């Protein structure tokens, strides 16, 4: 039985805590560093207030606008595979320390052309890490991502690591020898690969339902099958994937302990509706699709409203996706 998920900050116990938010009294976790008088945190094994007091002031807290807040690699990328029109699998060699830190599922980076202004940065989930090389899948859909390929460019500035690409990550980390249903559609397929690897590492039995989504193709089925995952491909998640999910939820022998949804928010809410219709209440980890600009909790573009009427910065805060108000 998986425990109820308490909200926490993904950067606690990492080299990136305390962060810039502690300087402005907007820490997502420590009540004192929110300007309150009473200590009222969900103890996670570290006191952020003391860490802020006793740690040396970090270089990224300086007022130098060009000082990097995380690791950066000014490097080149190669196109490993054209997956669909405007959708490519890229391989990028980055700093060893950056590659190593991105091995955890849910990790993502920000990318832009080195010559572009900082506001061109856009977030991308990491699909695979092999030595100092990382693999990501880019859909050149908007002005930021499509510009990466303009005029035959192969230069890229990579900034990271960031970790909050999946809500409910503690469930993925802690479930073992269980039965897991992985549902991935469209551009949710790349983050599904490291999730599947992590679940298998813990001895879980994983079944996957995959749909092509808007990009029009399923491209991870063979890789998941090689790992030993039972894969079911459907042509439409909405028409056929949800029907397959309903059949699984209705069968006590097949019903999973954890559902992982990798895809758009509409898919996440469709799964929640299917569980409600079946009268079951399972924990669901879900990919984080919130719009992000800075990744540090500063700009507020990733804020979402929860059912208890609080706003959380989703680039930082681990939460149960089902607690977010549907927008």
PDB file of C-alpha atoms in Angstrom:
ATOM      1  CA  UNK A   1       0.000   0.000   0.000  1.00  0.00           C
ATOM      2  CA  UNK A   2       1.548   3.306  -1.078  1.00  0.00           C
ATOM      3  CA  UNK A   3       1.331   6.158   1.392  1.00  0.00           C
ATOM      4  CA  UNK A   4      -0.498   9.411   0.799  1.00  0.00           C
ATOM      5  CA  UNK A   5       1.826  11.882  -0.881  1.00  0.00           C
ATOM      6  CA  UNK A   6       2.770  14.958   1.136  1.00  0.00           C
ATOM      7  CA  UNK A   7       3.842  18.066  -0.703  1.00  0.00           C
ATOM      8  CA  UNK A   8       7.587  18.645  -0.630  1.00  0.00           C
ATOM      9  CA  UNK A   9      10.290  20.418  -2.591  1.00  0.00           C
ATOM     10  CA  UNK A  10      12.178  18.321  -5.134  1.00  0.00           C
ATOM     11  CA  UNK A  11      15.442  20.196  -4.431  1.00  0.00           C
ATOM     12  CA  UNK A  12      15.624  19.358  -0.691  1.00  0.00           C
ATOM     13  CA  UNK A  13      18.790  17.390   0.111  1.00  0.00           C
ATOM     14  CA  UNK A  14      20.312  18.394  -3.222  1.00  0.00           C
ATOM     15  CA  UNK A  15      23.177  20.840  -3.918  1.00  0.00           C
ATOM     16  CA  UNK A  16      20.487  23.316  -5.045  1.00  0.00           C
ATOM     17  CA  UNK A  17      18.921  23.779  -1.593  1.00  0.00           C
ATOM     18  CA  UNK A  18      18.572  26.356  -0.127  1.00  0.00           C
ATOM     19  CA  UNK A  19      17.718  28.151  -3.345  1.00  0.00           C
ATOM     20  CA  UNK A  20      17.000  31.698  -4.444  1.00  0.00           C
ATOM     21  CA  UNK A  21      13.489  31.473  -2.951  1.00  0.00           C
ATOM     22  CA  UNK A  22      14.982  31.294   0.546  1.00  0.00           C
ATOM     23  CA  UNK A  23      16.537  34.701  -0.099  1.00  0.00           C
ATOM     24  CA  UNK A  24      13.191  36.281  -0.868  1.00  0.00           C
ATOM     25  CA  UNK A  25      11.130  34.578   1.876  1.00  0.00           C
ATOM     26  CA  UNK A  26       9.269  32.411  -0.651  1.00  0.00           C
ATOM     27  CA  UNK A  27      10.733  28.977   0.181  1.00  0.00           C
ATOM     28  CA  UNK A  28       8.222  26.305  -0.854  1.00  0.00           C
ATOM     29  CA  UNK A  29       8.902  24.183   2.238  1.00  0.00           C
ATOM     30  CA  UNK A  30      10.304  26.046   5.288  1.00  0.00           C
ATOM     31  CA  UNK A  31       7.684  28.112   7.117  1.00  0.00           C
ATOM     32  CA  UNK A  32      10.334  30.426   8.601  1.00  0.00           C
ATOM     33  CA  UNK A  33      11.709  31.088   5.122  1.00  0.00           C
ATOM     34  CA  UNK A  34       8.182  32.057   4.082  1.00  0.00           C
ATOM     35  CA  UNK A  35       8.262  34.813   6.685  1.00  0.00           C
ATOM     36  CA  UNK A  36       6.226  32.924   9.320  1.00  0.00           C
ATOM     37  CA  UNK A  37       7.123  32.834  13.017  1.00  0.00           C
ATOM     38  CA  UNK A  38       6.316  29.169  13.740  1.00  0.00           C
ATOM     39  CA  UNK A  39       8.302  26.155  12.517  1.00  0.00           C
ATOM     40  CA  UNK A  40       5.724  24.119  10.595  1.00  0.00           C
ATOM     41  CA  UNK A  41       7.363  21.950   7.930  1.00  0.00           C
ATOM     42  CA  UNK A  42       6.965  18.273   7.056  1.00  0.00           C
ATOM     43  CA  UNK A  43      10.387  17.252   8.398  1.00  0.00           C
ATOM     44  CA  UNK A  44      12.451  15.731   5.593  1.00  0.00           C
ATOM     45  CA  UNK A  45      15.684  15.111   7.471  1.00  0.00           C
ATOM     46  CA  UNK A  46      17.206  18.541   6.936  1.00  0.00           C
ATOM     47  CA  UNK A  47      16.531  22.020   8.332  1.00  0.00           C
ATOM     48  CA  UNK A  48      16.617  24.466   5.436  1.00  0.00           C
ATOM     49  CA  UNK A  49      16.726  27.427   7.801  1.00  0.00           C
ATOM     50  CA  UNK A  50      19.935  26.148   9.397  1.00  0.00           C
ATOM     51  CA  UNK A  51      21.367  25.207   6.009  1.00  0.00           C
ATOM     52  CA  UNK A  52      20.794  28.765   4.817  1.00  0.00           C
ATOM     53  CA  UNK A  53      22.414  30.119   7.980  1.00  0.00           C
ATOM     54  CA  UNK A  54      25.499  27.930   7.960  1.00  0.00           C
ATOM     55  CA  UNK A  55      26.190  27.201   4.304  1.00  0.00           C
ATOM     56  CA  UNK A  56      28.557  29.574   2.579  1.00  0.00           C
ATOM     57  CA  UNK A  57      26.789  32.035   0.346  1.00  0.00           C
ATOM     58  CA  UNK A  58      26.514  30.349  -3.029  1.00  0.00           C
ATOM     59  CA  UNK A  59      28.001  31.962  -6.132  1.00  0.00           C
ATOM     60  CA  UNK A  60      24.628  31.761  -7.879  1.00  0.00           C
ATOM     61  CA  UNK A  61      23.146  34.057  -5.235  1.00  0.00           C
ATOM     62  CA  UNK A  62      25.327  36.940  -6.350  1.00  0.00           C
ATOM     63  CA  UNK A  63      23.908  39.868  -8.251  1.00  0.00           C
ATOM     64  CA  UNK A  64      25.904  38.991 -11.386  1.00  0.00           C
ATOM     65  CA  UNK A  65      23.218  38.474 -14.028  1.00  0.00           C
ATOM     66  CA  UNK A  66      25.541  36.231 -16.055  1.00  0.00           C
ATOM     67  CA  UNK A  67      26.337  33.903 -13.154  1.00  0.00           C
ATOM     68  CA  UNK A  68      24.808  30.451 -13.945  1.00  0.00           C
ATOM     69  CA  UNK A  69      22.284  29.179 -11.413  1.00  0.00           C
ATOM     70  CA  UNK A  70      22.979  25.524 -12.310  1.00  0.00           C
ATOM     71  CA  UNK A  71      25.453  23.647 -14.470  1.00  0.00           C
ATOM     72  CA  UNK A  72      25.735  24.741 -18.089  1.00  0.00           C
ATOM     73  CA  UNK A  73      27.219  23.046 -21.159  1.00  0.00           C
ATOM     74  CA  UNK A  74      27.868  24.996 -24.356  1.00  0.00           C
ATOM     75  CA  UNK A  75      28.025  22.097 -26.756  1.00  0.00           C
ATOM     76  CA  UNK A  76      26.749  20.517 -29.993  1.00  0.00           C
ATOM     77  CA  UNK A  77      23.922  18.093 -30.683  1.00  0.00           C
ATOM     78  CA  UNK A  78      23.469  15.421 -33.303  1.00  0.00           C
ATOM     79  CA  UNK A  79      20.144  14.226 -34.708  1.00  0.00           C
ATOM     80  CA  UNK A  80      20.024  10.491 -33.974  1.00  0.00           C
ATOM     81  CA  UNK A  81      16.607   9.912 -35.530  1.00  0.00           C
ATOM     82  CA  UNK A  82      13.811  11.789 -37.221  1.00  0.00           C
ATOM     83  CA  UNK A  83      10.782  10.399 -35.381  1.00  0.00           C
ATOM     84  CA  UNK A  84       8.092  12.381 -37.174  1.00  0.00           C
ATOM     85  CA  UNK A  85       7.685  15.652 -39.028  1.00  0.00           C
ATOM     86  CA  UNK A  86       9.401  18.302 -36.824  1.00  0.00           C
ATOM     87  CA  UNK A  87      10.140  15.701 -34.111  1.00  0.00           C
ATOM     88  CA  UNK A  88      13.701  14.527 -33.547  1.00  0.00           C
ATOM     89  CA  UNK A  89      15.718  12.355 -31.169  1.00  0.00           C
ATOM     90  CA  UNK A  90      18.844  14.320 -30.228  1.00  0.00           C
ATOM     91  CA  UNK A  91      22.047  13.216 -28.539  1.00  0.00           C
ATOM     92  CA  UNK A  92      24.081  15.814 -26.656  1.00  0.00           C
ATOM     93  CA  UNK A  93      27.423  15.484 -24.888  1.00  0.00           C
ATOM     94  CA  UNK A  94      27.383  17.498 -21.655  1.00  0.00           C
ATOM     95  CA  UNK A  95      29.579  17.996 -18.603  1.00  0.00           C
ATOM     96  CA  UNK A  96      30.159  14.704 -16.722  1.00  0.00           C
ATOM     97  CA  UNK A  97      28.675  16.151 -13.529  1.00  0.00           C
ATOM     98  CA  UNK A  98      25.575  17.286 -15.419  1.00  0.00           C
ATOM     99  CA  UNK A  99      25.095  13.936 -17.159  1.00  0.00           C
ATOM    100  CA  UNK A 100      25.469  12.051 -13.891  1.00  0.00           C
ATOM    101  CA  UNK A 101      22.890  14.189 -12.120  1.00  0.00           C
ATOM    102  CA  UNK A 102      20.326  13.659 -14.921  1.00  0.00           C
ATOM    103  CA  UNK A 103      20.186   9.884 -14.513  1.00  0.00           C
ATOM    104  CA  UNK A 104      17.210  10.088 -12.125  1.00  0.00           C
ATOM    105  CA  UNK A 105      13.793   9.698 -13.761  1.00  0.00           C
ATOM    106  CA  UNK A 106      11.874  12.956 -13.885  1.00  0.00           C
ATOM    107  CA  UNK A 107      15.014  14.938 -14.733  1.00  0.00           C
ATOM    108  CA  UNK A 108      14.887  17.687 -17.324  1.00  0.00           C
ATOM    109  CA  UNK A 109      17.027  20.443 -18.765  1.00  0.00           C
ATOM    110  CA  UNK A 110      16.600  23.848 -20.350  1.00  0.00           C
ATOM    111  CA  UNK A 111      17.946  24.358 -23.878  1.00  0.00           C
ATOM    112  CA  UNK A 112      18.548  27.254 -26.271  1.00  0.00           C
ATOM    113  CA  UNK A 113      20.963  28.341 -28.960  1.00  0.00           C
ATOM    114  CA  UNK A 114      24.053  29.802 -27.246  1.00  0.00           C
ATOM    115  CA  UNK A 115      23.752  33.040 -29.222  1.00  0.00           C
ATOM    116  CA  UNK A 116      20.102  33.604 -28.275  1.00  0.00           C
ATOM    117  CA  UNK A 117      18.761  35.641 -25.364  1.00  0.00           C
ATOM    118  CA  UNK A 118      17.998  33.791 -22.132  1.00  0.00           C
ATOM    119  CA  UNK A 119      14.242  33.955 -22.691  1.00  0.00           C
ATOM    120  CA  UNK A 120      14.648  31.418 -25.509  1.00  0.00           C
ATOM    121  CA  UNK A 121      15.342  28.682 -22.944  1.00  0.00           C
ATOM    122  CA  UNK A 122      12.743  25.895 -23.002  1.00  0.00           C
ATOM    123  CA  UNK A 123      12.409  22.747 -20.817  1.00  0.00           C
ATOM    124  CA  UNK A 124      12.916  19.232 -22.169  1.00  0.00           C
ATOM    125  CA  UNK A 125      12.667  15.896 -20.338  1.00  0.00           C
ATOM    126  CA  UNK A 126      15.690  13.594 -20.444  1.00  0.00           C
ATOM    127  CA  UNK A 127      15.013  10.224 -22.099  1.00  0.00           C
ATOM    128  CA  UNK A 128      18.327   8.492 -21.591  1.00  0.00           C
ATOM    129  CA  UNK A 129      21.826   9.024 -20.140  1.00  0.00           C
ATOM    130  CA  UNK A 130      24.798   7.094 -21.504  1.00  0.00           C
ATOM    131  CA  UNK A 131      28.150   8.205 -20.096  1.00  0.00           C
ATOM    132  CA  UNK A 132      28.421  11.932 -20.786  1.00  0.00           C
ATOM    133  CA  UNK A 133      25.762  11.773 -23.508  1.00  0.00           C
ATOM    134  CA  UNK A 134      22.100  12.516 -22.917  1.00  0.00           C
ATOM    135  CA  UNK A 135      19.194  11.857 -25.275  1.00  0.00           C
ATOM    136  CA  UNK A 136      16.121  14.049 -25.579  1.00  0.00           C
ATOM    137  CA  UNK A 137      13.206  14.235 -28.020  1.00  0.00           C
ATOM    138  CA  UNK A 138      12.309  17.668 -29.383  1.00  0.00           C
ATOM    139  CA  UNK A 139       9.136  18.609 -31.214  1.00  0.00           C
ATOM    140  CA  UNK A 140       9.903  21.804 -33.093  1.00  0.00           C
ATOM    141  CA  UNK A 141       6.434  23.205 -32.512  1.00  0.00           C
ATOM    142  CA  UNK A 142       6.929  26.722 -31.132  1.00  0.00           C
ATOM    143  CA  UNK A 143       9.276  29.672 -31.673  1.00  0.00           C
ATOM    144  CA  UNK A 144      11.756  28.443 -29.055  1.00  0.00           C
ATOM    145  CA  UNK A 145      12.069  24.762 -29.972  1.00  0.00           C
ATOM    146  CA  UNK A 146      11.871  25.218 -33.750  1.00  0.00           C
ATOM    147  CA  UNK A 147      14.600  27.874 -33.645  1.00  0.00           C
ATOM    148  CA  UNK A 148      17.053  25.260 -32.371  1.00  0.00           C
ATOM    149  CA  UNK A 149      17.111  23.731 -35.881  1.00  0.00           C
ATOM    150  CA  UNK A 150      16.973  26.933 -37.935  1.00  0.00           C
ATOM    151  CA  UNK A 151      19.695  27.436 -40.590  1.00  0.00           C
ATOM    152  CA  UNK A 152      21.213  24.009 -39.904  1.00  0.00           C
ATOM    153  CA  UNK A 153      22.219  24.988 -36.368  1.00  0.00           C
ATOM    154  CA  UNK A 154      23.804  22.247 -34.220  1.00  0.00           C
ATOM    155  CA  UNK A 155      24.977  24.390 -31.283  1.00  0.00           C
ATOM    156  CA  UNK A 156      23.096  24.262 -28.004  1.00  0.00           C
ATOM    157  CA  UNK A 157      23.416  25.644 -24.490  1.00  0.00           C
ATOM    158  CA  UNK A 158      22.179  23.132 -21.924  1.00  0.00           C
ATOM    159  CA  UNK A 159      21.324  24.190 -18.361  1.00  0.00           C
ATOM    160  CA  UNK A 160      20.469  21.796 -15.544  1.00  0.00           C
ATOM    161  CA  UNK A 161      19.852  19.610 -13.719  1.00  0.00           C
ATOM    162  CA  UNK A 162      16.170  20.038 -12.845  1.00  0.00           C
ATOM    163  CA  UNK A 163      14.220  17.206 -11.271  1.00  0.00           C
ATOM    164  CA  UNK A 164      10.479  17.872 -11.013  1.00  0.00           C
ATOM    165  CA  UNK A 165       9.385  16.395 -14.345  1.00  0.00           C
ATOM    166  CA  UNK A 166       7.025  13.899 -12.676  1.00  0.00           C
ATOM    167  CA  UNK A 167       4.430  14.438  -9.969  1.00  0.00           C
ATOM    168  CA  UNK A 168       4.286  11.531  -7.525  1.00  0.00           C
ATOM    169  CA  UNK A 169       7.927  10.636  -7.946  1.00  0.00           C
ATOM    170  CA  UNK A 170       8.190   9.161  -4.399  1.00  0.00           C
ATOM    171  CA  UNK A 171       5.616   6.543  -5.435  1.00  0.00           C
ATOM    172  CA  UNK A 172       7.804   5.539  -8.390  1.00  0.00           C
ATOM    173  CA  UNK A 173      10.910   5.456  -6.201  1.00  0.00           C
ATOM    174  CA  UNK A 174       9.368   3.437  -3.386  1.00  0.00           C
ATOM    175  CA  UNK A 175       7.058   0.878  -5.010  1.00  0.00           C
ATOM    176  CA  UNK A 176       8.692  -2.536  -5.295  1.00  0.00           C
ATOM    177  CA  UNK A 177       7.556  -5.982  -6.448  1.00  0.00           C
ATOM    178  CA  UNK A 178       4.249  -4.425  -7.455  1.00  0.00           C
ATOM    179  CA  UNK A 179       1.971  -4.334 -10.459  1.00  0.00           C
ATOM    180  CA  UNK A 180       2.267  -1.070 -12.420  1.00  0.00           C
ATOM    181  CA  UNK A 181       0.305   0.296 -15.376  1.00  0.00           C
ATOM    182  CA  UNK A 182       2.260   2.769 -17.516  1.00  0.00           C
ATOM    183  CA  UNK A 183       0.147   4.846 -19.924  1.00  0.00           C
ATOM    184  CA  UNK A 184       2.062   7.001 -22.407  1.00  0.00           C
ATOM    185  CA  UNK A 185       0.873   9.029 -25.365  1.00  0.00           C
ATOM    186  CA  UNK A 186       2.547  11.341 -27.901  1.00  0.00           C
ATOM    187  CA  UNK A 187       5.387  13.375 -26.402  1.00  0.00           C
ATOM    188  CA  UNK A 188       4.822  11.583 -23.103  1.00  0.00           C
ATOM    189  CA  UNK A 189       6.777   8.641 -24.502  1.00  0.00           C
ATOM    190  CA  UNK A 190      10.339   9.966 -23.877  1.00  0.00           C
ATOM    191  CA  UNK A 191       9.929  10.462 -20.092  1.00  0.00           C
ATOM    192  CA  UNK A 192       8.179   7.078 -19.913  1.00  0.00           C
ATOM    193  CA  UNK A 193      11.440   5.269 -20.755  1.00  0.00           C
ATOM    194  CA  UNK A 194      13.453   6.219 -17.624  1.00  0.00           C
ATOM    195  CA  UNK A 195      10.306   5.722 -15.522  1.00  0.00           C
ATOM    196  CA  UNK A 196       9.945   2.184 -16.873  1.00  0.00           C
ATOM    197  CA  UNK A 197      13.616   1.435 -16.175  1.00  0.00           C
ATOM    198  CA  UNK A 198      13.283   2.667 -12.596  1.00  0.00           C
ATOM    199  CA  UNK A 199      10.150   0.585 -11.977  1.00  0.00           C
ATOM    200  CA  UNK A 200      11.825  -2.547 -13.318  1.00  0.00           C
ATOM    201  CA  UNK A 201      14.893  -1.936 -11.148  1.00  0.00           C
ATOM    202  CA  UNK A 202      12.644  -2.314  -8.117  1.00  0.00           C
ATOM    203  CA  UNK A 203      11.305  -5.679  -9.283  1.00  0.00           C
ATOM    204  CA  UNK A 204       7.915  -4.419 -10.443  1.00  0.00           C
ATOM    205  CA  UNK A 205       5.788  -5.987 -13.152  1.00  0.00           C
ATOM    206  CA  UNK A 206       4.956  -3.300 -15.723  1.00  0.00           C
ATOM    207  CA  UNK A 207       2.277  -3.228 -18.418  1.00  0.00           C
ATOM    208  CA  UNK A 208       2.282  -0.334 -20.881  1.00  0.00           C
ATOM    209  CA  UNK A 209      -0.469   1.167 -23.029  1.00  0.00           C
ATOM    210  CA  UNK A 210       1.036   3.374 -25.745  1.00  0.00           C
ATOM    211  CA  UNK A 211      -0.660   5.743 -28.196  1.00  0.00           C
ATOM    212  CA  UNK A 212       0.839   7.940 -30.951  1.00  0.00           C
ATOM    213  CA  UNK A 213      -0.807  11.185 -29.838  1.00  0.00           C
ATOM    214  CA  UNK A 214      -0.416  14.330 -31.928  1.00  0.00           C
ATOM    215  CA  UNK A 215       3.044  13.388 -33.247  1.00  0.00           C
ATOM    216  CA  UNK A 216       1.427  10.408 -34.990  1.00  0.00           C
ATOM    217  CA  UNK A 217       3.753   7.547 -34.041  1.00  0.00           C
ATOM    218  CA  UNK A 218       4.658   5.163 -31.220  1.00  0.00           C
ATOM    219  CA  UNK A 219       8.448   5.026 -31.023  1.00  0.00           C
ATOM    220  CA  UNK A 220       9.300   3.429 -27.653  1.00  0.00           C
ATOM    221  CA  UNK A 221       7.334   0.148 -27.955  1.00  0.00           C
ATOM    222  CA  UNK A 222      10.317  -1.931 -29.096  1.00  0.00           C
ATOM    223  CA  UNK A 223      12.593  -0.556 -26.375  1.00  0.00           C
ATOM    224  CA  UNK A 224      10.038  -1.273 -23.649  1.00  0.00           C
ATOM    225  CA  UNK A 225       9.409  -4.774 -25.010  1.00  0.00           C
ATOM    226  CA  UNK A 226      13.148  -5.546 -24.869  1.00  0.00           C
ATOM    227  CA  UNK A 227      13.110  -4.545 -21.206  1.00  0.00           C
ATOM    228  CA  UNK A 228      10.445  -7.190 -20.583  1.00  0.00           C
ATOM    229  CA  UNK A 229       7.415  -4.909 -20.419  1.00  0.00           C
ATOM    230  CA  UNK A 230       4.073  -6.108 -21.786  1.00  0.00           C
ATOM    231  CA  UNK A 231       3.184  -3.483 -24.390  1.00  0.00           C
ATOM    232  CA  UNK A 232      -0.245  -2.750 -25.831  1.00  0.00           C
ATOM    233  CA  UNK A 233      -0.323  -0.237 -28.688  1.00  0.00           C
ATOM    234  CA  UNK A 234      -3.550   1.625 -29.468  1.00  0.00           C
ATOM    235  CA  UNK A 235      -4.209   4.042 -32.312  1.00  0.00           C
ATOM    236  CA  UNK A 236      -6.025   6.508 -30.056  1.00  0.00           C
ATOM    237  CA  UNK A 237      -5.699   6.888 -26.278  1.00  0.00           C
ATOM    238  CA  UNK A 238      -9.055   8.629 -26.068  1.00  0.00           C
ATOM    239  CA  UNK A 239     -10.997   6.019 -28.069  1.00  0.00           C
ATOM    240  CA  UNK A 240      -9.207   2.759 -27.317  1.00  0.00           C
ATOM    241  CA  UNK A 241      -6.648   3.364 -24.533  1.00  0.00           C
ATOM    242  CA  UNK A 242      -9.273   4.476 -22.027  1.00  0.00           C
ATOM    243  CA  UNK A 243     -11.429   1.467 -22.931  1.00  0.00           C
ATOM    244  CA  UNK A 244      -8.438  -0.835 -22.249  1.00  0.00           C
ATOM    245  CA  UNK A 245      -7.874   0.982 -18.952  1.00  0.00           C
ATOM    246  CA  UNK A 246     -11.521   0.490 -17.940  1.00  0.00           C
ATOM    247  CA  UNK A 247     -11.222  -3.267 -18.563  1.00  0.00           C
ATOM    248  CA  UNK A 248      -8.071  -3.456 -16.409  1.00  0.00           C
ATOM    249  CA  UNK A 249      -9.648  -1.495 -13.568  1.00  0.00           C
ATOM    250  CA  UNK A 250     -12.711  -3.762 -13.628  1.00  0.00           C
ATOM    251  CA  UNK A 251     -10.584  -6.899 -13.201  1.00  0.00           C
ATOM    252  CA  UNK A 252      -9.382  -7.371  -9.602  1.00  0.00           C
ATOM    253  CA  UNK A 253      -6.603  -9.700 -10.811  1.00  0.00           C
ATOM    254  CA  UNK A 254      -5.277  -7.176 -13.320  1.00  0.00           C
ATOM    255  CA  UNK A 255      -5.829  -3.973 -11.333  1.00  0.00           C
ATOM    256  CA  UNK A 256      -2.443  -2.276 -10.656  1.00  0.00           C
ATOM    257  CA  UNK A 257      -1.085  -0.772  -7.435  1.00  0.00           C
ATOM    258  CA  UNK A 258       0.154   2.336  -9.216  1.00  0.00           C
ATOM    259  CA  UNK A 259      -0.714   4.061 -12.492  1.00  0.00           C
ATOM    260  CA  UNK A 260       1.857   6.248 -14.235  1.00  0.00           C
ATOM    261  CA  UNK A 261       0.497   8.657 -16.839  1.00  0.00           C
ATOM    262  CA  UNK A 262       3.029  10.135 -19.269  1.00  0.00           C
ATOM    263  CA  UNK A 263       1.292  12.483 -21.669  1.00  0.00           C
ATOM    264  CA  UNK A 264      -0.842  15.638 -21.767  1.00  0.00           C
ATOM    265  CA  UNK A 265      -2.965  16.795 -18.830  1.00  0.00           C
ATOM    266  CA  UNK A 266      -6.100  15.736 -20.726  1.00  0.00           C
ATOM    267  CA  UNK A 267      -4.790  12.166 -20.519  1.00  0.00           C
ATOM    268  CA  UNK A 268      -4.124  12.517 -16.780  1.00  0.00           C
ATOM    269  CA  UNK A 269      -7.676  13.743 -16.147  1.00  0.00           C
ATOM    270  CA  UNK A 270      -9.097  11.033 -18.417  1.00  0.00           C
ATOM    271  CA  UNK A 271      -7.430   8.394 -16.235  1.00  0.00           C
ATOM    272  CA  UNK A 272      -8.770  10.017 -13.067  1.00  0.00           C
ATOM    273  CA  UNK A 273     -12.276   9.982 -14.579  1.00  0.00           C
ATOM    274  CA  UNK A 274     -11.877   6.307 -15.530  1.00  0.00           C
ATOM    275  CA  UNK A 275     -10.873   5.430 -11.947  1.00  0.00           C
ATOM    276  CA  UNK A 276     -13.880   7.327 -10.584  1.00  0.00           C
ATOM    277  CA  UNK A 277     -16.179   5.496 -12.999  1.00  0.00           C
ATOM    278  CA  UNK A 278     -14.720   2.140 -11.926  1.00  0.00           C
ATOM    279  CA  UNK A 279     -15.012   3.011  -8.237  1.00  0.00           C
ATOM    280  CA  UNK A 280     -11.298   2.600  -7.536  1.00  0.00           C
ATOM    281  CA  UNK A 281      -8.878   5.082  -6.034  1.00  0.00           C
ATOM    282  CA  UNK A 282      -5.294   4.312  -7.035  1.00  0.00           C
ATOM    283  CA  UNK A 283      -2.235   6.545  -6.683  1.00  0.00           C
ATOM    284  CA  UNK A 284      -1.263   8.085 -10.032  1.00  0.00           C
ATOM    285  CA  UNK A 285       2.116   9.564 -10.902  1.00  0.00           C
ATOM    286  CA  UNK A 286       1.896  11.987 -13.822  1.00  0.00           C
ATOM    287  CA  UNK A 287       4.276  13.929 -16.029  1.00  0.00           C
ATOM    288  CA  UNK A 288       4.546  17.637 -15.293  1.00  0.00           C
ATOM    289  CA  UNK A 289       3.294  19.606 -18.318  1.00  0.00           C
ATOM    290  CA  UNK A 290       3.161  23.017 -16.683  1.00  0.00           C
ATOM    291  CA  UNK A 291       4.554  25.980 -18.594  1.00  0.00           C
ATOM    292  CA  UNK A 292       7.993  26.831 -17.185  1.00  0.00           C
ATOM    293  CA  UNK A 293      10.222  29.788 -17.932  1.00  0.00           C
ATOM    294  CA  UNK A 294      12.953  29.943 -15.269  1.00  0.00           C
ATOM    295  CA  UNK A 295      12.740  26.563 -13.488  1.00  0.00           C
ATOM    296  CA  UNK A 296      13.772  28.184 -10.181  1.00  0.00           C
ATOM    297  CA  UNK A 297      10.367  29.132  -8.802  1.00  0.00           C
ATOM    298  CA  UNK A 298      11.025  32.829  -9.417  1.00  0.00           C
ATOM    299  CA  UNK A 299       8.896  33.744 -12.438  1.00  0.00           C
ATOM    300  CA  UNK A 300       5.683  32.049 -11.236  1.00  0.00           C
ATOM    301  CA  UNK A 301       4.690  30.830 -14.711  1.00  0.00           C
ATOM    302  CA  UNK A 302       4.377  27.265 -13.387  1.00  0.00           C
ATOM    303  CA  UNK A 303       2.035  28.046 -10.486  1.00  0.00           C
ATOM    304  CA  UNK A 304      -1.066  25.835 -10.174  1.00  0.00           C
ATOM    305  CA  UNK A 305      -4.073  26.049  -7.877  1.00  0.00           C
ATOM    306  CA  UNK A 306      -4.810  23.081  -5.592  1.00  0.00           C
ATOM    307  CA  UNK A 307      -8.095  21.872  -4.091  1.00  0.00           C
ATOM    308  CA  UNK A 308      -7.224  23.459  -0.739  1.00  0.00           C
ATOM    309  CA  UNK A 309      -6.948  26.823  -2.516  1.00  0.00           C
ATOM    310  CA  UNK A 310      -3.185  27.172  -2.325  1.00  0.00           C
ATOM    311  CA  UNK A 311      -0.893  28.000  -5.218  1.00  0.00           C
ATOM    312  CA  UNK A 312       2.258  25.915  -5.681  1.00  0.00           C
ATOM    313  CA  UNK A 313       5.273  26.425  -7.917  1.00  0.00           C
ATOM    314  CA  UNK A 314       5.285  23.173  -9.849  1.00  0.00           C
ATOM    315  CA  UNK A 315       8.876  23.479 -11.058  1.00  0.00           C
ATOM    316  CA  UNK A 316       9.809  22.815  -7.409  1.00  0.00           C
ATOM    317  CA  UNK A 317       6.928  21.175  -5.566  1.00  0.00           C
ATOM    318  CA  UNK A 318       6.197  17.455  -5.554  1.00  0.00           C
ATOM    319  CA  UNK A 319       2.438  16.920  -5.312  1.00  0.00           C
ATOM    320  CA  UNK A 320      -0.376  14.501  -6.040  1.00  0.00           C
ATOM    321  CA  UNK A 321      -1.617  15.529  -9.509  1.00  0.00           C
ATOM    322  CA  UNK A 322      -5.212  14.721  -8.559  1.00  0.00           C
ATOM    323  CA  UNK A 323      -5.112  17.624  -6.074  1.00  0.00           C
ATOM    324  CA  UNK A 324      -4.685  20.224  -8.822  1.00  0.00           C
ATOM    325  CA  UNK A 325      -7.729  22.140 -10.047  1.00  0.00           C
ATOM    326  CA  UNK A 326      -8.374  21.322 -13.705  1.00  0.00           C
ATOM    327  CA  UNK A 327      -7.651  24.384 -15.840  1.00  0.00           C
TER     328      UNK A 327
END
